[in-house]
Short mmCIF file of C-alpha atoms in Angstrom, two decimals:
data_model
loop_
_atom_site.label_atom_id
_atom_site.label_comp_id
_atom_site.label_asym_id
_atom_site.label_seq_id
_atom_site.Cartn_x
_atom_site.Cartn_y
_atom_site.Cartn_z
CA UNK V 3 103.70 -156.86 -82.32
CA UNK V 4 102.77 -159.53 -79.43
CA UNK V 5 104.84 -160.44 -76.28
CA UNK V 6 106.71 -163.76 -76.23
CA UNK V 7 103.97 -165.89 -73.90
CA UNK V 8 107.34 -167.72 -72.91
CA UNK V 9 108.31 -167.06 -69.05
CA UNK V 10 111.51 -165.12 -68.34
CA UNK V 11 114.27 -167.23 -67.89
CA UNK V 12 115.62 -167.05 -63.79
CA UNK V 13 118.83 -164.97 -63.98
CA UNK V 14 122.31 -167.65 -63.34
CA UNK V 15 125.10 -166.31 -61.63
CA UNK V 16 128.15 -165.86 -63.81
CA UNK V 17 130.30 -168.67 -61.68
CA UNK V 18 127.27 -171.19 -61.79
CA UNK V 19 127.11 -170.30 -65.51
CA UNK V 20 130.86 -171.17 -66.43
CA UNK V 21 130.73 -174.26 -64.52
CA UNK V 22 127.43 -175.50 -66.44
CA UNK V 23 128.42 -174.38 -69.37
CA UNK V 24 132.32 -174.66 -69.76
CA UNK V 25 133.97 -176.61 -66.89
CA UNK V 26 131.51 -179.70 -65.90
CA UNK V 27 130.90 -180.91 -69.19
CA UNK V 28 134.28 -181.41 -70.41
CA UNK V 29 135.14 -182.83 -67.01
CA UNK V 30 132.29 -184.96 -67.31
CA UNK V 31 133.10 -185.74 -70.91
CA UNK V 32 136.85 -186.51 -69.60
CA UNK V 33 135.36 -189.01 -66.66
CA UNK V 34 133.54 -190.66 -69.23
CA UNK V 35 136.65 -191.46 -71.43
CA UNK V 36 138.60 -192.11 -68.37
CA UNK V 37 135.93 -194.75 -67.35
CA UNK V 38 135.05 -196.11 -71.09
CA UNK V 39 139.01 -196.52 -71.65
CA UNK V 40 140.00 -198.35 -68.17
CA UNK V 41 136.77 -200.91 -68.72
CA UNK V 42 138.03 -201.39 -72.03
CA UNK V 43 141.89 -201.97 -71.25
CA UNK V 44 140.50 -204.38 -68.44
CA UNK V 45 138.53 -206.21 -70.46
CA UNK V 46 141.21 -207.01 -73.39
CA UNK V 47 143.50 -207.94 -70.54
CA UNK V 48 140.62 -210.43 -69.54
CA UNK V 49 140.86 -211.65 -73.16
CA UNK V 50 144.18 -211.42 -73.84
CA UNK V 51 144.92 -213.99 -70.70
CA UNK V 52 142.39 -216.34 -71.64
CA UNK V 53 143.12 -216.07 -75.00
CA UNK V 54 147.02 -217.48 -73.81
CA UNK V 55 145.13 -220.33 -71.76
CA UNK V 56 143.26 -221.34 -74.57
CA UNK V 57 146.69 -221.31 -76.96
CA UNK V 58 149.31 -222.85 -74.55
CA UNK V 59 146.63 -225.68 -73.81
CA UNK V 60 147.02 -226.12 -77.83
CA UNK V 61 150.69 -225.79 -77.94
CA UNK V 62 150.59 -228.70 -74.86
CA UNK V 63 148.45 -230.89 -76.89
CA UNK V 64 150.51 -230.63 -79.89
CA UNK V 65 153.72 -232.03 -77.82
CA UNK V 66 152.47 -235.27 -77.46
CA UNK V 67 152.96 -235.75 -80.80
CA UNK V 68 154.86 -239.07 -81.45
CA UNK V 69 154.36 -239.60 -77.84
CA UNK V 70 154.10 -243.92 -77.80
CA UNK V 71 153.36 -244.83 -74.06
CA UNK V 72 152.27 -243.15 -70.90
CA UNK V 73 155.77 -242.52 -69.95
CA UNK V 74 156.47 -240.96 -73.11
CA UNK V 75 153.26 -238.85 -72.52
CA UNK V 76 154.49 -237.98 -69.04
CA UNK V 77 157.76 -236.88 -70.46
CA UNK V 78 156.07 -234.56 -73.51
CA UNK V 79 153.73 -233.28 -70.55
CA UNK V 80 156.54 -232.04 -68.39
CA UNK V 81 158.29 -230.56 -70.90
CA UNK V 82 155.58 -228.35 -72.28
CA UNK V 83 154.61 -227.46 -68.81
CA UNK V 84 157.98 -226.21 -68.32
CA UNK V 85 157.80 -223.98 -71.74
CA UNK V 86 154.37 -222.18 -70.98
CA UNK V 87 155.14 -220.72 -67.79
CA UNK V 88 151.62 -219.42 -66.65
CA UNK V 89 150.07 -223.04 -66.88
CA UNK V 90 150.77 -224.49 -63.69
CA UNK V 91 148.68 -227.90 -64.10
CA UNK V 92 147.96 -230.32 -67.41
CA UNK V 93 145.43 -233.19 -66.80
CA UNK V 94 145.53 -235.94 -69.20
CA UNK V 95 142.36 -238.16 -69.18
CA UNK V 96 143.48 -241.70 -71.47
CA UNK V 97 140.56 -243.17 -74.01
CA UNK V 98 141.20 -245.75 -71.50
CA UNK V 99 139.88 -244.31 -68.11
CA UNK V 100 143.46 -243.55 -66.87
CA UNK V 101 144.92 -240.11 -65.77
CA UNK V 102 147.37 -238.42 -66.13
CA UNK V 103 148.35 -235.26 -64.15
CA UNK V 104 151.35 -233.28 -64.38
CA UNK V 105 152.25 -230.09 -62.13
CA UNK V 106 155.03 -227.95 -61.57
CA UNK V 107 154.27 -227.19 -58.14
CA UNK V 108 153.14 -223.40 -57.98
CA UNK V 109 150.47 -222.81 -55.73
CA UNK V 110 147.04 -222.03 -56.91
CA UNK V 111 144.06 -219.88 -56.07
CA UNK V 112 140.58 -221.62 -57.27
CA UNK V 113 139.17 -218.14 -57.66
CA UNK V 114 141.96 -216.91 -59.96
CA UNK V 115 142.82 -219.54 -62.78
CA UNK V 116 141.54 -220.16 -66.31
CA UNK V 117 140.88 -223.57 -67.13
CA UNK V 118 141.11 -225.17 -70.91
CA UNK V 119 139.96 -227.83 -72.17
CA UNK V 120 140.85 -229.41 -75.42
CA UNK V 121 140.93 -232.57 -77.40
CA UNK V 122 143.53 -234.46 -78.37
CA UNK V 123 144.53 -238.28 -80.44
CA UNK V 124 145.28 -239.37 -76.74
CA UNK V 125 142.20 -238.22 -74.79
CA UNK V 126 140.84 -235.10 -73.06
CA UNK V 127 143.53 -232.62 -72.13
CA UNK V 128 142.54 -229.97 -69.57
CA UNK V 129 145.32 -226.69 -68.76
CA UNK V 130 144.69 -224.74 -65.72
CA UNK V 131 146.43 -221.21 -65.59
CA UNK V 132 147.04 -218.99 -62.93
CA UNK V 133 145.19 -215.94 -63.65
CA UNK V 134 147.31 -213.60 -60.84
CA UNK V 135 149.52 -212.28 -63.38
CA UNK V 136 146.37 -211.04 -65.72
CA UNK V 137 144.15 -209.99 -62.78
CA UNK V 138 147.80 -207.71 -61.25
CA UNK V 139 147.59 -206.39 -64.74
CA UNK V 140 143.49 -205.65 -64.47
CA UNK V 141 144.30 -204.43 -60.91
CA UNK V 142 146.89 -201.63 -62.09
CA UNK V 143 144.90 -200.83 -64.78
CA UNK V 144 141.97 -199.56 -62.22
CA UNK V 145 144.22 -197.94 -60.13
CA UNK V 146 145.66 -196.21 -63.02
CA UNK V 147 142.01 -195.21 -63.57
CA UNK V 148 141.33 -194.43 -60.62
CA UNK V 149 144.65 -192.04 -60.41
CA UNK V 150 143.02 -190.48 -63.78
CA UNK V 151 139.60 -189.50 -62.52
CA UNK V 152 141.32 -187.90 -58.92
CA UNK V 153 143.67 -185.90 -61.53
CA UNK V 154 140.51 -185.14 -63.43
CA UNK V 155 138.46 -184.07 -60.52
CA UNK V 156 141.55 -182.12 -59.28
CA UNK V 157 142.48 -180.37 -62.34
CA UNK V 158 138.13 -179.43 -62.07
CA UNK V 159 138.32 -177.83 -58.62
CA UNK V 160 141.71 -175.91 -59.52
CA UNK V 161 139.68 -174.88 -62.30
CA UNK V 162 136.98 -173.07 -60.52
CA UNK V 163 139.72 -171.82 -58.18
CA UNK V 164 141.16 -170.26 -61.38
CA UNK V 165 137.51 -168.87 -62.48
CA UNK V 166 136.59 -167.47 -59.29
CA UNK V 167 139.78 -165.93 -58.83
CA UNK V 168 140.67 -164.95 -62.27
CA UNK V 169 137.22 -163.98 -63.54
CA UNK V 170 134.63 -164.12 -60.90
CA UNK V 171 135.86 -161.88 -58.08
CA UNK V 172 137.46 -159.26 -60.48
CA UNK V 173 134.35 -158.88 -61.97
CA UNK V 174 132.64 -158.92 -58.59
CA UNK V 175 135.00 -155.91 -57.45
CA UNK V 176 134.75 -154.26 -60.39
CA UNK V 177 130.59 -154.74 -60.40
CA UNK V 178 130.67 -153.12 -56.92
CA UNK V 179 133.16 -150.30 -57.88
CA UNK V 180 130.32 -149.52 -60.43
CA UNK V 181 127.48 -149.81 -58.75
CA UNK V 182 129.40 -147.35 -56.36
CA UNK V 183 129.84 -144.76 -58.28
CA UNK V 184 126.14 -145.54 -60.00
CA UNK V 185 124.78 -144.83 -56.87
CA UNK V 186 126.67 -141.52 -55.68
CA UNK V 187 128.68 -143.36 -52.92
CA UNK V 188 132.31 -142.40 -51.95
CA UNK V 189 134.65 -143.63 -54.84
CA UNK V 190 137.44 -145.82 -54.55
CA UNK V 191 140.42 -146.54 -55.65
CA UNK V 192 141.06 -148.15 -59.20
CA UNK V 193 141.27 -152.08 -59.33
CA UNK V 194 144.16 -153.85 -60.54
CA UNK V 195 142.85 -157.54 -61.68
CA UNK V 196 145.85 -158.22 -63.36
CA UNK V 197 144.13 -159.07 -66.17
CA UNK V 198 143.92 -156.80 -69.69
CA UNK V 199 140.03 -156.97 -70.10
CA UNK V 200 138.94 -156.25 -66.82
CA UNK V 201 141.81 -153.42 -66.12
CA UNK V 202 140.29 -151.59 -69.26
CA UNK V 203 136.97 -152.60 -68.05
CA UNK V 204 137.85 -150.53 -64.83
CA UNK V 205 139.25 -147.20 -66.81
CA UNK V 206 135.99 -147.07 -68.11
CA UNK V 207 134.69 -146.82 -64.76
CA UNK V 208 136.85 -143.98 -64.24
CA UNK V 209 135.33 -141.98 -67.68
CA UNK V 210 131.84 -142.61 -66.33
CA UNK V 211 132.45 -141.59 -62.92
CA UNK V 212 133.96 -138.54 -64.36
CA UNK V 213 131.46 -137.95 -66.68
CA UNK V 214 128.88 -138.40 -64.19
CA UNK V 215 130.36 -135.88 -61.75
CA UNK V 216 130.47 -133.78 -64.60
CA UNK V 217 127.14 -134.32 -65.13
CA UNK V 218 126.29 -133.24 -62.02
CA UNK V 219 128.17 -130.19 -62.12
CA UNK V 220 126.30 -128.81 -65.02
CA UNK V 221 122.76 -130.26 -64.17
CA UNK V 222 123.04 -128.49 -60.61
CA UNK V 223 123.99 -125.74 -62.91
CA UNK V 224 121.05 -126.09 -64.81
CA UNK V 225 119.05 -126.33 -61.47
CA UNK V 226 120.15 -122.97 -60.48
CA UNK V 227 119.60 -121.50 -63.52
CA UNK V 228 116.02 -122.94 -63.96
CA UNK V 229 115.46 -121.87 -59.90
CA UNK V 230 116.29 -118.24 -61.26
CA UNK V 231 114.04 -118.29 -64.41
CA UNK V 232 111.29 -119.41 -62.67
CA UNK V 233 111.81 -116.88 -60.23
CA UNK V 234 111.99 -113.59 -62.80
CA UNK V 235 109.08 -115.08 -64.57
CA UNK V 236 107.57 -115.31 -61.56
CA UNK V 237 107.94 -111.37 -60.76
CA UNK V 238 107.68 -110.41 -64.58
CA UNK V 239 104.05 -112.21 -64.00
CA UNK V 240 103.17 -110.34 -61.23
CA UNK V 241 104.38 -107.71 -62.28
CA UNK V 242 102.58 -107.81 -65.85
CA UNK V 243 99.16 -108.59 -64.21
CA UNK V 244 99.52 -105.57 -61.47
CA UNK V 245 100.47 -102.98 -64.47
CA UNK V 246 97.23 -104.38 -66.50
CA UNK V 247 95.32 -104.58 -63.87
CA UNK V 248 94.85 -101.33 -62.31
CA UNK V 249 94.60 -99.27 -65.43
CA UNK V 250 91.24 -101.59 -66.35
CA UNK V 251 90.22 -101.04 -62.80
CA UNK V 252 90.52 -97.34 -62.95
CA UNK V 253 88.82 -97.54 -65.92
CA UNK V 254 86.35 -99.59 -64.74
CA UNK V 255 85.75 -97.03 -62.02
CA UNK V 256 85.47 -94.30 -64.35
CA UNK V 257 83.21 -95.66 -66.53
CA UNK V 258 80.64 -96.79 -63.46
CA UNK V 259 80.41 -93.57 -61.74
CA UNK V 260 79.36 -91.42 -65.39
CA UNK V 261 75.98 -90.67 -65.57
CA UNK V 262 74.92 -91.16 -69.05
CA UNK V 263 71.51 -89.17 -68.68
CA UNK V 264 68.46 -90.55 -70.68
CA UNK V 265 70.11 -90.23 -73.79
CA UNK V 266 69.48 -94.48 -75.21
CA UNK V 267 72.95 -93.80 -77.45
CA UNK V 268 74.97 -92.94 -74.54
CA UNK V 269 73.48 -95.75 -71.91
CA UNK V 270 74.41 -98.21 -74.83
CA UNK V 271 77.74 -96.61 -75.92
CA UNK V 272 78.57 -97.19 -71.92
CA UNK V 273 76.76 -100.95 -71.23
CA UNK V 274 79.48 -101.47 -74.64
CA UNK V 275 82.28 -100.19 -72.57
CA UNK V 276 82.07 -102.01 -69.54
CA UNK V 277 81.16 -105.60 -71.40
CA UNK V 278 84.60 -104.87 -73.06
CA UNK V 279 86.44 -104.25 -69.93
CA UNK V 280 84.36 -107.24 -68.38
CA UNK V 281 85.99 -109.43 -71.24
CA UNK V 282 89.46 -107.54 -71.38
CA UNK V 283 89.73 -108.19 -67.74
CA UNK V 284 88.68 -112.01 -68.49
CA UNK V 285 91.47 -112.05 -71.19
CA UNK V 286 93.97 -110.70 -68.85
CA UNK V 287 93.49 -113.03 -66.19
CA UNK V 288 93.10 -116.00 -68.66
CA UNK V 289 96.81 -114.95 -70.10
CA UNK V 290 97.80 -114.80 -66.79
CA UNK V 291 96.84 -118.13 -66.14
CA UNK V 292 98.32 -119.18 -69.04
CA UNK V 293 101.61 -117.53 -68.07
CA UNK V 294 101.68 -119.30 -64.89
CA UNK V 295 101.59 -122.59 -66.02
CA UNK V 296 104.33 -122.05 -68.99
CA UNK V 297 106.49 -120.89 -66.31
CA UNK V 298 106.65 -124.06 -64.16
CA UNK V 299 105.48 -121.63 -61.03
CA UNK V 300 102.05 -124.20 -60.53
CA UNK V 301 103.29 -127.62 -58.55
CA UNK V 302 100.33 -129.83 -57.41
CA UNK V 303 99.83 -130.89 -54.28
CA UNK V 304 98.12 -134.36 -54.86
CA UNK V 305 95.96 -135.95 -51.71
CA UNK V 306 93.12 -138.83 -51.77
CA UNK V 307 90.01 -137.17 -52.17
CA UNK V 308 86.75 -138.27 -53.33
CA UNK V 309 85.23 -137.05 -56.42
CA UNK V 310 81.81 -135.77 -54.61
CA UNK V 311 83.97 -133.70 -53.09
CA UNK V 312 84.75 -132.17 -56.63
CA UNK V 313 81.04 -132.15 -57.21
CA UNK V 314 79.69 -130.95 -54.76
CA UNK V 315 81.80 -127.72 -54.50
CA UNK V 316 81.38 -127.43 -58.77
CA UNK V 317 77.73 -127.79 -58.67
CA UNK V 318 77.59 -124.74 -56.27
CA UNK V 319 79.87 -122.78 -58.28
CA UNK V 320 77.97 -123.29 -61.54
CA UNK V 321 74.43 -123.32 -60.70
CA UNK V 322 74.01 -119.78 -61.32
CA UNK V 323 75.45 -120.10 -64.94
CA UNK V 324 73.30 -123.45 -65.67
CA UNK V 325 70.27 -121.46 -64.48
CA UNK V 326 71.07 -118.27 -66.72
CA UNK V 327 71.50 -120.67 -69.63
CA UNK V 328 68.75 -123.43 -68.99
CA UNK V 329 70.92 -126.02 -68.67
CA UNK V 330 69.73 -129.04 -66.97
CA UNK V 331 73.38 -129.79 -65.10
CA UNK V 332 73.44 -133.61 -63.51
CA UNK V 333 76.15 -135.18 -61.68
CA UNK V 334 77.04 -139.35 -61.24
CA UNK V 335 79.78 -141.45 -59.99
CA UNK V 336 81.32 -139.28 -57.01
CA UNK V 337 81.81 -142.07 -54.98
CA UNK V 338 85.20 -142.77 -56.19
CA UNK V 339 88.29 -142.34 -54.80
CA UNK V 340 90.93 -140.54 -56.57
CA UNK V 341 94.07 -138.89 -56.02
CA UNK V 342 95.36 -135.60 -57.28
CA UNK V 343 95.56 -131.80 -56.33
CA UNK V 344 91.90 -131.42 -55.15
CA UNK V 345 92.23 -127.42 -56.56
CA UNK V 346 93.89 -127.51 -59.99
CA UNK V 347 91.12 -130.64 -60.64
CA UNK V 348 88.20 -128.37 -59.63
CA UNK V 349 89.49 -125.64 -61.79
CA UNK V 350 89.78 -127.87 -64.72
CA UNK V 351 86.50 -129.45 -63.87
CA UNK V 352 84.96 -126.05 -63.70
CA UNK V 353 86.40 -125.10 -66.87
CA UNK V 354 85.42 -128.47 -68.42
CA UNK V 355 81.33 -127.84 -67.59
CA UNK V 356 81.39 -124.07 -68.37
CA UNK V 357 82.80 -125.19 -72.10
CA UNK V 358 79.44 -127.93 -71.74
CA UNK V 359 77.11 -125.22 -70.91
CA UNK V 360 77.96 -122.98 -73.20
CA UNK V 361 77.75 -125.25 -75.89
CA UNK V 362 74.46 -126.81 -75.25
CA UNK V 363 72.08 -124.15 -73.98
CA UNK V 364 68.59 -124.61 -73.04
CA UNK V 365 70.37 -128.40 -73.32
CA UNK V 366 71.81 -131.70 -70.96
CA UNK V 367 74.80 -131.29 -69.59
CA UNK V 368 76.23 -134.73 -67.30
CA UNK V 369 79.37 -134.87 -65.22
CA UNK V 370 80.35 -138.25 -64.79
CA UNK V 371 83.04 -140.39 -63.03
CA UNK V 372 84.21 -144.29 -63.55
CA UNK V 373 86.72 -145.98 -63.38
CA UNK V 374 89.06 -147.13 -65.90
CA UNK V 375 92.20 -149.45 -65.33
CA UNK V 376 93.66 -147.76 -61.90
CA UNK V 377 92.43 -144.23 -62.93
CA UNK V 378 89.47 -142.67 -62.92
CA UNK V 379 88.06 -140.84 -65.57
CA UNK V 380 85.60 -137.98 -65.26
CA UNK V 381 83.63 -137.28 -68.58
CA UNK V 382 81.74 -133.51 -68.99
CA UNK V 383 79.15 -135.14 -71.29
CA UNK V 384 76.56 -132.33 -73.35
CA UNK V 385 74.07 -132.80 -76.02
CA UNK V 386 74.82 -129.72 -77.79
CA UNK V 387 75.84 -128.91 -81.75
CA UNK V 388 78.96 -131.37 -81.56
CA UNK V 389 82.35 -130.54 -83.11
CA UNK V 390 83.79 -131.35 -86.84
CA UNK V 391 86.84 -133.92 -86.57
CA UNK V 392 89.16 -131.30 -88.14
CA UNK V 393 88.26 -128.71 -85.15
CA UNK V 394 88.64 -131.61 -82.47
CA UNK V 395 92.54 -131.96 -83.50
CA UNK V 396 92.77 -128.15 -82.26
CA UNK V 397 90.29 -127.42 -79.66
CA UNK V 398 93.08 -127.49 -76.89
CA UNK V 399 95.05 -124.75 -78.69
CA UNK V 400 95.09 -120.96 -77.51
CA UNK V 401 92.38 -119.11 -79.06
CA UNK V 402 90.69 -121.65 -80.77
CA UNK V 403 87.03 -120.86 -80.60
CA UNK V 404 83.43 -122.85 -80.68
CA UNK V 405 80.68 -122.20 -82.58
CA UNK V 406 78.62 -119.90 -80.66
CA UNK V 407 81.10 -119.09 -78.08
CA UNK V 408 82.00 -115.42 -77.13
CA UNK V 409 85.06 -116.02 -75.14
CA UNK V 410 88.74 -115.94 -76.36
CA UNK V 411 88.75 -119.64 -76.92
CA UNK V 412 91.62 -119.78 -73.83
CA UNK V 413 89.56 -122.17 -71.33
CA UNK V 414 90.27 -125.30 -72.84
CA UNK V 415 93.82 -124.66 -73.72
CA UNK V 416 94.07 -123.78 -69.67
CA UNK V 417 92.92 -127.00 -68.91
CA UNK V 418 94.83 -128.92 -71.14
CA UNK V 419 97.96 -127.46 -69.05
CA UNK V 420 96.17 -128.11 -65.98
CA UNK V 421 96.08 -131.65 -66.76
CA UNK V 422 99.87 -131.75 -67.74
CA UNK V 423 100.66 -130.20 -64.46
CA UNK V 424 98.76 -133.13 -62.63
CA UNK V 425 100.44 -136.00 -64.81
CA UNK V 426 96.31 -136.63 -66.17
CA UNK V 427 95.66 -137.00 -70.11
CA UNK V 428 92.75 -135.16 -71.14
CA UNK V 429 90.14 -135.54 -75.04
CA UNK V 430 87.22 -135.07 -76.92
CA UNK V 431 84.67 -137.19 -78.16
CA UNK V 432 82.54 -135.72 -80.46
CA UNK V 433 80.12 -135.95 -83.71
CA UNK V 434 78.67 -133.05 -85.43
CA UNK V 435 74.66 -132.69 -83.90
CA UNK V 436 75.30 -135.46 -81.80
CA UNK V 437 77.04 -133.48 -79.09
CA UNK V 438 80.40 -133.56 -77.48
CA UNK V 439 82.01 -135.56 -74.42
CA UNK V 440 85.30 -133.95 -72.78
CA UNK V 441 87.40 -136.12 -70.29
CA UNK V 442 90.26 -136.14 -67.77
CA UNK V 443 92.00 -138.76 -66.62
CA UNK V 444 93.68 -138.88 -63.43
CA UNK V 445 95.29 -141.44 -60.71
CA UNK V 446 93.07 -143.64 -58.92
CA UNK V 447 92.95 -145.46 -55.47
CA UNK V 448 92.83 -148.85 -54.94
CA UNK V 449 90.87 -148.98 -51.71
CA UNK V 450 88.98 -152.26 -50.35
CA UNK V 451 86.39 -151.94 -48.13
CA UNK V 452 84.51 -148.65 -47.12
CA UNK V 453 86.28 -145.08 -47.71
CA UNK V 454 87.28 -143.65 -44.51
CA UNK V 455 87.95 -139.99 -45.33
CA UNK V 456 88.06 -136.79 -43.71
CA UNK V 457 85.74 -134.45 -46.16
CA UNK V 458 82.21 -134.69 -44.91
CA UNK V 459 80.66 -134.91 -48.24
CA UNK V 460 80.79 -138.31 -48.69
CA UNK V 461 77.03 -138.33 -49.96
CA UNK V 462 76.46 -138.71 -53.72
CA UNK V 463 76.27 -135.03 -55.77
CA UNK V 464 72.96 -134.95 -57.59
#
């Protein structure tokens, strides 16, 4: 499965979210209407008074019908005038060159009149109209507009009054009430929004805080409990390893101070003896070990270190082993800076090469660190007889031996809880005759610059 490559959308406040989502577009949509139907009414008014010009200039015309002279025309004129109220003015112009004008005396405004002009059997008739009537009618049309986007734009802002008050801040309060009682503070008192939702909303506040103070209650209990385990296993542990312990000393004891004379059956029955003891003592401490860690007794104590320091101390510790076995034991990389509990790595690291050495004798052995990501590995790298696949999925359980090993196959499952304990992940690489490569990863430290630290071996192990 693959990510989305598509960026995270920025997180909207609830209140910005209603009003672009809910409230401003249908106020928006409502403007528009408001505007779309005013300029519409205004304009058929526009239409609808020059459309009256243009047919009481006709109806004019039509009374001159019959109409013999220019009295008669006059007469016709005045009459039709007086019938079409919002024409104020008629001009007549004759085939002849003469004029005539007839008004009823209203005063005009240039600016505001509609002027028609039509023909006729007796010349050129022209009808002015005053327009005031039709442009009072355009005017209380915008103002009625005008009224209807205020309402509009008022009925919006009680509208996100009504959000913020009836959604917003309840959910606000009760957001904070959670978070309260998320975060262990003093609780307070219930909330009463008024409304159904959020009131339920807030009795479920009330189960969790409940639940989490009885959650509390019984992980404290648990705490306690745990606290006492760890303590008994603790003394059962001790106690175990003191019982064990002095009976194979004492026997140890015993068996150095006989004298087994120059009988060869006796010396060898004896050297038998103590090489068991040696490796019963071995077991005991290993299970002890083991016993620690199982109990939760072992807590790191991680610090920046440097991984020469690791080396350094490991290559002193195991020379004596690699020089009993032949191994030719190298060391690389311990110039990086790690951090993690500087003992519980050495022991794993010391357990990690003695496993090496003992599986490639008269061999290579090569301790390695790099880094990987933000951690650093260290790889325990030998060229000995390698390990089948099906032995690699159980080489980190207890008493699980290698070929040619005479231990109790407990080292490796040691380490593997040593590694738990530090948070680290630990493997095997490894092909039958092509030798085997163990590793441990743990955190590292992103330093720039030179390391400034306080160990003194800051030189590379070799």
């Amino acid at each position: 499965m693959t990510a989305s490559l598509q960026p995270a959308r920025r997180p909207v406040r609830l209140r910005s979210r209603l009003l672009l989502s809910g409230l401003l577009p249908m106020t928006l949509v409502a403007l528009t209407m408001v505007v779309a139907f005013t300029a519409t009414y205004m304009s058929s008014l526009t239409t609808e008074a020059q459309a009256l010009a243009t047919a009481q200039a006709f109806r004019i015309g039509e009374s001159m019908v019959d109409a013999g002279n220019d009295e008669h025309l006059r007469r016709a004129l005045q009459l039709a005038l007086t019938a079409n109220p919002p024409t104020t003015l008629v001009s007549l112009r004759r085939d002849n060159g003469r004029q005539i004008v007839i008004d009823n005396g209203a005063p005009l405004a240039k600016a505001a009149t509609y002027r028609v002009t039509v023909a006729t059997p007796y010349g050129e008739l022209t009808a002015i109209s005053d327009a005031r009537p039709s442009n009072d009618r355009r005017t209380s049309a915008l103002w009625f507009g005008t009224f209807m986007t205020l309402g509009i734009l008022a009925i919006f802002a009680l509208a996100t009054c009504a959000h913020a008050s009836l959604i917003v801040r309840p959910l606000d309060t009760v957001r904070d009430r959670f978070m309260r009682v998320l975060r262990g503070r003093p609780f307070i008192e219930p909330v009463q929004t008024g409304v159904v939702e959020f009131d339920a909303l807030d009795e479920c506040i009330d189960k969790v805080a409940e639940l989490r103070a009885h959650h509390e209650d019984r992980m404290a209990e648990a705490l306690r409990l745990r606290l006492r385990d760890i303590a008994r296993q603790t003394r059962f542990v001790a106690r175990f390893g003191d019982h064990f312990r002095q009976p194979l000393q004492a026997m140890g004891l015993f068996v150095a101070g006989m004298q087994p004379g120059k009988d060869l059956h006796q010396r060898a029955a004896l050297a038998q003896i103590g090489s068991n003891l040696v490796r019963m003592t071995e077991l005991l401490d290993a299970l002890m070990e083991m016993a620690r860690f199982d109990a939760g007794i072992v807590e790191p104590l991680p610090v920046d270190l440097i991984a020469s320091d690791l080396f350094v101390r490991e290559r002193d510790t195991c020379a004596a082993e690699a020089h009993r076995l032949h191994v030719d034991l190298r060391w690389r990389g311990g110039r990086l800076p790690l951090h993690s509990d500087g003992a519980l790595l050495g022991e794993l690291l010391h357990r990690l090469v003695a496993n090496a050495m003992a599986s490639a004798p008269h061999g290579r052995v090569l301790v390695a660190a790099r880094r990987r990501g933000r951690g650093v590995r260290i790889e325990v790298r030998d060229n000995g007889v390698g390990i089948d696949f099906e032995q690699q999925e159980r080489i980190f359980e207890e008493f699980v031996r290698l070929p040619g090993h005479v231990d109790y196959g407990l080292g490796l499952t040691i380490a593997r809880r040593i590694a738990d304990v530090l948070g680290g992940q630990i493997g095997v690489r490894s092909r039958p005759g092509a030798g085997s490569t163990f590793w441990v990863e743990v955190d590292g430290v992103d330093r720039r610059g030179d390391w400034n630290a306080e160990s003194t071996s800051l030189r590379r192990a070799s």
